Every structure is written in C-alpha cells, then in structure tokens.
Short mmCIF file of C-alpha atoms in Angstrom, two decimals:
data_model
loop_
_atom_site.label_atom_id
_atom_site.label_comp_id
_atom_site.label_asym_id
_atom_site.label_seq_id
_atom_site.Cartn_x
_atom_site.Cartn_y
_atom_site.Cartn_z
CA MET A 136 37.28 82.51 -8.50
CA LYS A 137 33.87 83.48 -9.80
CA ARG A 138 34.52 81.57 -13.04
CA ARG A 139 35.51 78.50 -11.02
CA LYS A 140 32.32 78.66 -8.95
CA LYS A 141 30.29 79.08 -12.09
CA HIS A 142 32.01 76.09 -13.62
CA LEU A 143 31.41 73.97 -10.50
CA LYS A 144 27.78 74.98 -10.46
CA LYS A 145 27.35 73.93 -14.08
CA SER A 146 29.17 70.65 -13.37
CA ASN A 147 26.89 69.92 -10.42
CA ILE A 148 23.81 70.63 -12.51
CA PHE A 149 25.16 68.35 -15.24
CA LEU A 150 25.91 65.55 -12.77
CA PHE A 151 22.50 65.97 -11.16
CA SER A 152 20.86 65.75 -14.57
CA ILE A 153 22.75 62.53 -15.33
CA VAL A 154 21.71 61.04 -11.99
CA VAL A 155 18.09 61.96 -12.66
CA VAL A 156 18.23 60.39 -16.11
CA ILE A 157 19.78 57.23 -14.68
CA ILE A 158 17.09 57.02 -11.99
CA ILE A 159 14.37 57.47 -14.61
CA ILE A 160 15.90 54.76 -16.80
CA LEU A 161 16.22 52.38 -13.86
CA GLY A 162 12.62 53.15 -12.90
CA ILE A 163 11.42 52.43 -16.41
CA ARG A 164 13.33 49.17 -16.50
CA SER A 165 11.97 48.20 -13.08
CA ASN A 166 8.42 48.95 -14.21
CA GLN A 167 9.03 46.95 -17.36
CA LYS A 168 10.28 44.00 -15.30
CA ASN A 169 7.26 44.27 -12.98
CA THR A 170 4.94 44.47 -15.95
CA ILE A 171 6.57 41.43 -17.56
CA ALA A 172 6.39 39.51 -14.27
CA SER A 173 2.76 40.54 -13.77
CA ASN A 174 1.87 39.55 -17.31
CA SER A 175 3.67 36.26 -16.81
CA ASN A 176 1.75 35.57 -13.59
CA ASN A 177 -1.54 36.49 -15.24
CA GLN A 178 -0.71 34.19 -18.13
CA LYS A 179 0.14 31.36 -15.73
CA GLN A 180 -3.10 31.92 -13.82
CA SER A 181 -5.08 32.00 -17.05
CA THR A 182 -3.39 28.80 -18.23
CA GLN A 183 -4.08 27.08 -14.90
CA ALA A 184 -7.71 28.23 -14.92
CA GLN A 185 -8.14 26.85 -18.43
CA LYS A 186 -6.50 23.60 -17.37
CA VAL A 187 -8.87 23.27 -14.40
CA SER A 188 -11.85 24.06 -16.62
CA ASN A 189 -10.80 21.35 -19.08
CA GLN A 190 -10.31 18.86 -16.25
CA LYS A 191 -13.76 19.66 -14.89
CA LYS A 192 -15.38 19.06 -18.26
CA GLU A 193 -13.47 15.82 -18.75
CA ILE A 194 -14.30 14.42 -15.29
CA THR A 195 -17.97 15.40 -15.25
CA LYS A 196 -18.49 14.10 -18.79
CA LYS A 197 -16.89 10.76 -17.95
CA LEU A 198 -18.78 10.48 -14.66
CA GLN A 199 -22.13 11.37 -16.21
CA LYS A 200 -21.60 8.78 -18.94
CA TYR A 201 -20.83 6.11 -16.35
CA LEU A 202 -23.76 6.97 -14.06
CA ASP A 203 -26.18 7.07 -16.98
CA LYS A 204 -24.97 3.60 -17.91
CA VAL A 205 -25.44 2.03 -14.45
CA THR A 206 -28.88 3.61 -14.00
CA ALA A 207 -30.11 2.99 -17.55
CA ASP A 208 -32.42 0.12 -16.62
CA GLY A 209 -34.11 2.17 -13.88
CA THR A 210 -32.97 -0.10 -11.03
CA ALA A 211 -30.40 2.31 -9.63
CA SER A 212 -30.27 5.96 -8.57
CA VAL A 213 -26.98 7.76 -7.91
CA SER A 214 -26.17 11.21 -6.57
CA PHE A 215 -22.54 12.35 -6.27
CA TYR A 216 -21.58 15.67 -4.69
CA ASN A 217 -17.96 16.64 -4.14
CA LEU A 218 -16.98 18.52 -1.00
CA SER A 219 -13.99 20.83 -0.71
CA PRO A 220 -10.87 19.07 0.61
CA LYS A 221 -9.94 19.39 4.27
CA LYS A 222 -8.22 22.65 5.15
CA ASN A 223 -4.41 22.39 5.05
CA SER A 224 -4.59 18.85 3.67
CA SER A 225 -2.29 17.74 0.86
CA ALA A 226 -5.26 17.89 -1.54
CA ALA A 227 -6.04 21.47 -0.50
CA LYS A 228 -2.46 22.53 -1.26
CA LYS A 229 -2.36 21.14 -4.78
CA SER A 230 -2.22 23.49 -7.75
CA ASN A 231 -5.56 22.14 -9.01
CA ALA A 232 -7.35 22.47 -5.64
CA SER A 233 -9.90 24.83 -7.22
CA LEU A 234 -11.10 21.91 -9.37
CA TYR A 235 -12.46 20.28 -6.22
CA LYS A 236 -14.26 23.31 -4.84
CA GLU A 237 -17.52 22.14 -3.25
CA GLY A 238 -20.17 21.17 -5.79
CA ASN A 239 -17.87 21.81 -8.74
CA LEU A 240 -18.07 18.19 -9.90
CA ALA A 241 -21.58 17.26 -8.74
CA VAL A 242 -23.19 14.68 -11.04
CA SER A 243 -26.27 12.51 -10.66
CA SER A 244 -28.47 10.14 -12.61
CA ASN A 245 -32.05 9.10 -11.91
CA ALA A 246 -31.56 10.88 -8.57
CA SER A 247 -34.97 12.57 -8.44
CA THR A 248 -36.97 9.38 -8.95
CA PRO A 249 -38.82 8.29 -5.77
CA VAL A 250 -37.84 4.78 -4.71
CA THR A 251 -38.18 2.62 -1.61
CA SER A 252 -35.92 4.14 1.01
CA ALA A 253 -35.61 1.07 3.27
CA SER A 254 -33.75 2.06 6.45
CA THR A 255 -32.20 5.21 4.98
CA TYR A 256 -35.50 6.79 6.10
CA LYS A 257 -34.02 6.74 9.61
CA LEU A 258 -31.89 9.72 8.64
CA PHE A 259 -35.11 11.71 8.16
CA ILE A 260 -36.40 10.52 11.53
CA THR A 261 -33.09 11.64 13.04
CA ALA A 262 -33.29 15.07 11.41
CA TYR A 263 -36.82 15.51 12.75
CA LEU A 264 -35.85 14.52 16.30
CA PHE A 265 -32.80 16.79 16.28
CA ASN A 266 -35.03 19.64 15.16
CA GLU A 267 -37.55 18.87 17.90
CA ALA A 268 -34.74 18.84 20.45
CA LYS A 269 -34.07 22.52 19.66
CA SER A 270 -37.56 23.29 20.99
CA ASN A 271 -37.17 20.91 23.93
CA ASN A 272 -39.75 18.56 22.41
CA PHE A 273 -37.28 15.70 22.40
CA SER A 274 -34.69 14.76 25.00
CA TRP A 275 -32.17 12.00 25.49
CA THR A 276 -33.04 9.31 28.02
CA THR A 277 -31.35 5.98 28.65
CA SER A 278 -34.00 4.35 26.50
CA SER A 279 -33.73 6.83 23.61
CA ILE A 280 -29.92 6.73 23.68
CA ASN A 281 -29.93 2.95 23.39
CA GLY A 282 -32.67 2.95 20.78
CA PHE A 283 -30.91 5.58 18.69
CA TYR A 284 -27.63 3.66 18.88
CA ASN A 285 -29.25 0.46 17.66
CA MET A 286 -31.14 2.32 14.94
CA ILE A 287 -27.99 3.79 13.39
CA VAL A 288 -25.36 1.14 14.12
CA TYR A 289 -27.48 -2.00 13.56
CA SER A 290 -30.35 -0.45 11.57
CA GLN A 291 -32.93 -1.83 14.01
CA ASN A 292 -36.50 -0.59 13.58
CA ASP A 293 -37.94 -0.37 17.11
CA PHE A 294 -36.82 3.16 17.98
CA ALA A 295 -37.76 4.61 14.57
CA GLU A 296 -41.23 3.03 14.64
CA THR A 297 -41.85 4.27 18.17
CA GLU A 298 -40.92 7.84 17.22
CA LEU A 299 -43.12 7.67 14.12
CA GLN A 300 -46.07 6.74 16.32
CA THR A 301 -45.20 9.32 18.97
CA TYR A 302 -44.91 12.33 16.65
CA GLY A 303 -47.14 11.18 13.81
CA ILE A 304 -46.48 10.63 10.12
CA SER A 305 -48.04 13.94 9.04
CA SER A 306 -45.88 16.01 11.41
CA ILE A 307 -42.69 14.33 10.26
CA ASP A 308 -43.62 14.59 6.58
CA SER A 309 -44.45 18.29 7.05
CA PHE A 310 -41.02 18.87 8.54
CA ILE A 311 -39.35 16.99 5.69
CA LYS A 312 -41.26 19.10 3.17
CA SER A 313 -40.19 22.30 4.97
CA GLN A 314 -36.56 21.29 4.36
CA ASN A 315 -37.27 21.07 0.60
CA TRP A 316 -36.55 17.34 0.63
CA TYR A 317 -38.77 14.90 -1.25
CA SER A 318 -42.06 14.43 0.55
CA PRO A 319 -44.04 12.51 1.63
CA VAL A 320 -41.51 9.96 2.81
CA PHE A 321 -44.05 8.20 5.02
CA THR A 322 -47.52 6.98 4.14
CA THR A 323 -49.80 4.54 5.92
CA SER A 324 -50.33 2.32 2.90
CA SER A 325 -46.82 1.71 1.52
CA ASN A 326 -43.12 1.54 2.30
CA ALA A 327 -41.23 4.74 3.00
CA THR A 328 -39.96 6.39 -0.18
CA THR A 329 -37.38 9.03 -0.96
CA THR A 330 -34.86 10.04 -3.63
CA ALA A 331 -31.10 9.88 -3.87
CA LYS A 332 -31.08 13.65 -4.29
CA SER A 333 -32.97 14.19 -1.01
CA LEU A 334 -30.60 11.93 0.91
CA GLN A 335 -27.63 13.76 -0.61
CA GLU A 336 -29.09 17.12 0.44
CA LEU A 337 -29.72 15.83 3.97
CA LEU A 338 -26.12 14.62 4.20
CA LEU A 339 -24.92 18.01 2.98
CA ASP A 340 -26.75 19.68 5.88
CA LEU A 341 -25.24 17.11 8.22
CA PHE A 342 -21.75 17.74 6.85
CA HIS A 343 -22.04 21.51 7.29
CA GLY A 344 -23.94 21.36 10.57
CA THR A 345 -26.84 23.39 9.20
CA GLY A 346 -30.61 23.12 9.48
CA ALA A 347 -31.68 20.29 11.77
CA PHE A 348 -28.04 19.38 12.39
CA SER A 349 -26.89 22.70 13.85
CA ASP A 350 -26.51 21.29 17.37
CA THR A 351 -22.85 20.21 17.52
CA THR A 352 -23.38 17.53 20.17
CA ASN A 353 -26.19 15.77 18.33
CA ARG A 354 -24.40 16.14 15.00
CA SER A 355 -21.21 14.57 16.42
CA LYS A 356 -23.26 11.76 17.97
CA LEU A 357 -24.84 10.87 14.62
CA LEU A 358 -21.59 11.07 12.62
CA SER A 359 -19.81 8.91 15.17
CA LEU A 360 -22.48 6.21 15.02
CA MET A 361 -22.63 6.30 11.22
CA GLY A 362 -18.90 5.64 11.24
CA LYS A 363 -19.52 2.56 13.41
CA GLN A 364 -22.50 1.09 11.55
CA VAL A 365 -21.83 -2.57 10.86
CA TYR A 366 -22.97 -2.98 7.25
CA ARG A 367 -19.77 -2.02 5.38
CA THR A 368 -19.97 -3.97 2.11
CA GLY A 369 -21.44 -1.09 0.08
CA ILE A 370 -19.92 2.41 -0.12
CA PRO A 371 -17.26 1.72 2.57
CA ALA A 372 -15.98 -1.36 0.74
CA GLY A 373 -15.91 0.32 -2.67
CA ALA A 374 -14.28 3.53 -1.41
CA THR A 375 -11.57 1.63 0.46
CA GLU A 376 -10.91 -0.58 -2.55
CA ALA A 377 -10.47 2.53 -4.69
CA MET A 378 -8.04 4.04 -2.17
CA LYS A 379 -6.76 2.37 0.95
CA GLY A 380 -7.24 4.43 4.11
CA THR A 381 -10.50 6.05 2.94
CA THR A 382 -13.11 6.41 5.70
CA VAL A 383 -16.90 6.47 5.40
CA THR A 384 -19.75 7.57 7.67
CA ASP A 385 -22.93 6.16 6.15
CA LYS A 386 -26.43 4.81 6.63
CA VAL A 387 -27.64 1.75 4.76
CA GLY A 388 -31.10 0.45 3.92
CA PHE A 389 -32.15 -3.05 2.93
CA LEU A 390 -35.64 -4.46 2.36
CA ASP A 391 -36.58 -7.37 0.08
CA ASP A 392 -34.66 -6.62 -3.15
CA VAL A 393 -33.78 -3.06 -2.09
CA ASN A 394 -30.19 -2.23 -1.09
CA ASN A 395 -29.34 1.45 -0.47
CA ASP A 396 -26.37 3.33 0.94
CA ALA A 397 -25.85 7.02 1.69
CA GLY A 398 -22.55 8.29 3.02
CA ILE A 399 -19.90 10.96 3.51
CA VAL A 400 -16.49 9.80 2.29
CA THR A 401 -13.06 11.12 3.27
CA LEU A 402 -9.90 10.15 1.37
CA PRO A 403 -6.46 9.95 3.04
CA ASN A 404 -5.27 13.07 1.19
CA GLY A 405 -8.19 15.16 2.52
CA GLN A 406 -10.58 14.95 -0.43
CA ARG A 407 -14.22 14.48 0.59
CA TYR A 408 -17.51 13.74 -1.11
CA ILE A 409 -21.11 12.68 -0.56
CA LEU A 410 -22.44 9.65 -2.40
CA VAL A 411 -25.91 8.11 -2.41
CA ILE A 412 -26.60 4.87 -4.29
CA MET A 413 -30.07 3.30 -4.25
CA THR A 414 -30.64 -0.06 -5.95
CA HIS A 415 -33.29 -2.69 -6.46
CA GLY A 416 -34.09 -5.51 -8.90
CA HIS A 417 -31.39 -7.68 -10.45
CA ASN A 418 -32.71 -10.56 -8.32
CA GLN A 419 -31.24 -8.91 -5.24
CA SER A 420 -32.14 -10.26 -1.82
CA GLY A 421 -30.79 -9.67 1.66
CA PHE A 422 -27.45 -7.93 1.17
CA SER A 423 -26.65 -9.26 -2.29
CA GLY A 424 -26.95 -5.81 -3.88
CA PHE A 425 -24.25 -4.18 -1.78
CA PRO A 426 -21.36 -5.49 -3.92
CA ARG A 427 -23.09 -3.69 -6.80
CA ILE A 428 -23.03 -0.51 -4.71
CA ALA A 429 -19.36 -1.09 -3.89
CA LYS A 430 -18.53 -1.49 -7.58
CA ILE A 431 -20.27 1.78 -8.47
CA THR A 432 -18.56 3.56 -5.58
CA LYS A 433 -15.10 2.37 -6.61
CA LYS A 434 -15.62 3.52 -10.19
CA VAL A 435 -17.06 6.91 -9.19
CA GLN A 436 -14.20 7.61 -6.78
CA SER A 437 -11.61 6.51 -9.34
CA ILE A 438 -13.09 8.76 -12.04
CA VAL A 439 -13.14 11.84 -9.85
CA TYR A 440 -10.04 11.37 -7.66
CA GLY A 441 -7.92 8.74 -9.40
CA ASN A 442 -6.47 5.73 -7.64
#
C-alpha cells in the first residue's frame, strides 16, 4: 500500500511537471506571437509614417513650385494653410489623415509683401469691432446690423468708413499691430494695405474662434454673411470647379486693377483649408482678375486634395 502511494505521488509530480512545462511552452509561444504581431504593427506604422512623410514632401514641393510660378512677376500673393478635416468625416477616417493635420501642408509665395487690400480690409475693421464689443464699446443697432450686412455681403463702404472715423485710424492700426498682423493697414495718404499672410492669420483666428473672434454669436454672424457674399467668381468658383459640392466663406476686395479674395474652404469629404489670393496688374479692371484667382484656386486645391 505504501509503495502504491509512493508510486502515485511520483506519478502526480511527473504529471504536474509535464503540465508546467506545457504551460511554459504555450506561454513562450504566446509571447512570441505577441512580439511578432507587435513588431508587425510597428513596421506597418513605420511604413505608413514614411509614406505620409513622402506624400507631404511631394505635395508641398509641387505646390511651392506652382505658387512661385504664378507669383513670379510680383503681381500676385498667395497664402495656403491646410486645416484638419472635420471630425468623423470620411477624410478624417482615411489612413493618411495625419498628412492633413493642421498646418502640415502650409505653403505661400510673396505672402509677406504689402499690397493694396481693397475691401479685404473690412475683415480687420470687423475684428476691431468684435474686440470692442467685448468691452461694451460697440453694440449692435438696427443701423449697424444693416451696415455690417451690406459691408460683408455686398462689400459696400459706408459702414466701414463710418467706423474708421468713429474709432480713428490710429486706434484700429494699434489693435491690428497687437494681433501681430501687418500694420499699418490704414494711412491717411494712401489706400489700405495688407499682406496675404496677415489675412490668412486673421482667417485662422476666425476659424478657431480665438482672439477677436471668441464671441460665438458674432463669429457665427460673420461666417454666415461671408458664405452669402455675392462675388463668387474667385475662390468659390475655382474651388467648386476643382470639386463639386465644395463650399466657401470668403471676403473679396476689388479696386482699380486690384482683385483679392480671402476664404475658408470646405470640401464635401470634410477636408478644409484657408486660401488668400491677392492680385493686381495684367490689365485687370473691375472683376476681370477673379477668373485668374479661380484658376489658381482650382490648381492649388487639385494639388493638395486631388480631384
């Protein structure tokens, strides 16, 4: 009986040892599989990151070459700044979504050269008034609501000129300078001037609702009116031609041979970008330069986002 118990005890120990060995082997194999899977994932991520990096270089190089070409004679200024795609949009869910992370593809040419702003200066007037409203130094009345509407939608001058006189050129220029935008925009002896870069930076604040545009009601009011403005043959026309269903909220400017456009563009798949194009010369008059703006817009959008 004792021998049998001894034998059973030894058998149990042996079986236990085998089980332990099997568990260890299975654990090793599991760890190996996990390691292989992890290495595979890391390799895939590394490959995707390299692919995105290559795409970025290719797009920005091609875009820079094109913008340098269209601004070579000094009669155009262009500033492009990509925004991240809309959350949960088809563009945001793509494997290369990181390529379009905000500012990742920003390219400009001649964008820091001061040029005649024409009516794009009204965006700076708007920013100033919105900032004054925070301190209760500006309020909406029937007159100001109507004037503001006509200023943005039809680019009429009355409201803007009245506000310039009311608050003074120096005060408005000081505010503009405090925002690190090009200044002075306004002088008593010449037309208002700005840069494509400054307009792009202003639109970026507007897009994010920061700085002067932090009040959601005023911000929504401006964006809504910019979407309704009636001069659509520049950026809106070019963006829509590049991809049907694209929408644009923008502000134009036209004076003598100057045709300018500054807008926020949203594609049907959720991609978004800011584009400012300022032109003069080329025997432009009236609105004859806007087809030139549309052509540049179409090409820029096609380079960055395809057709």
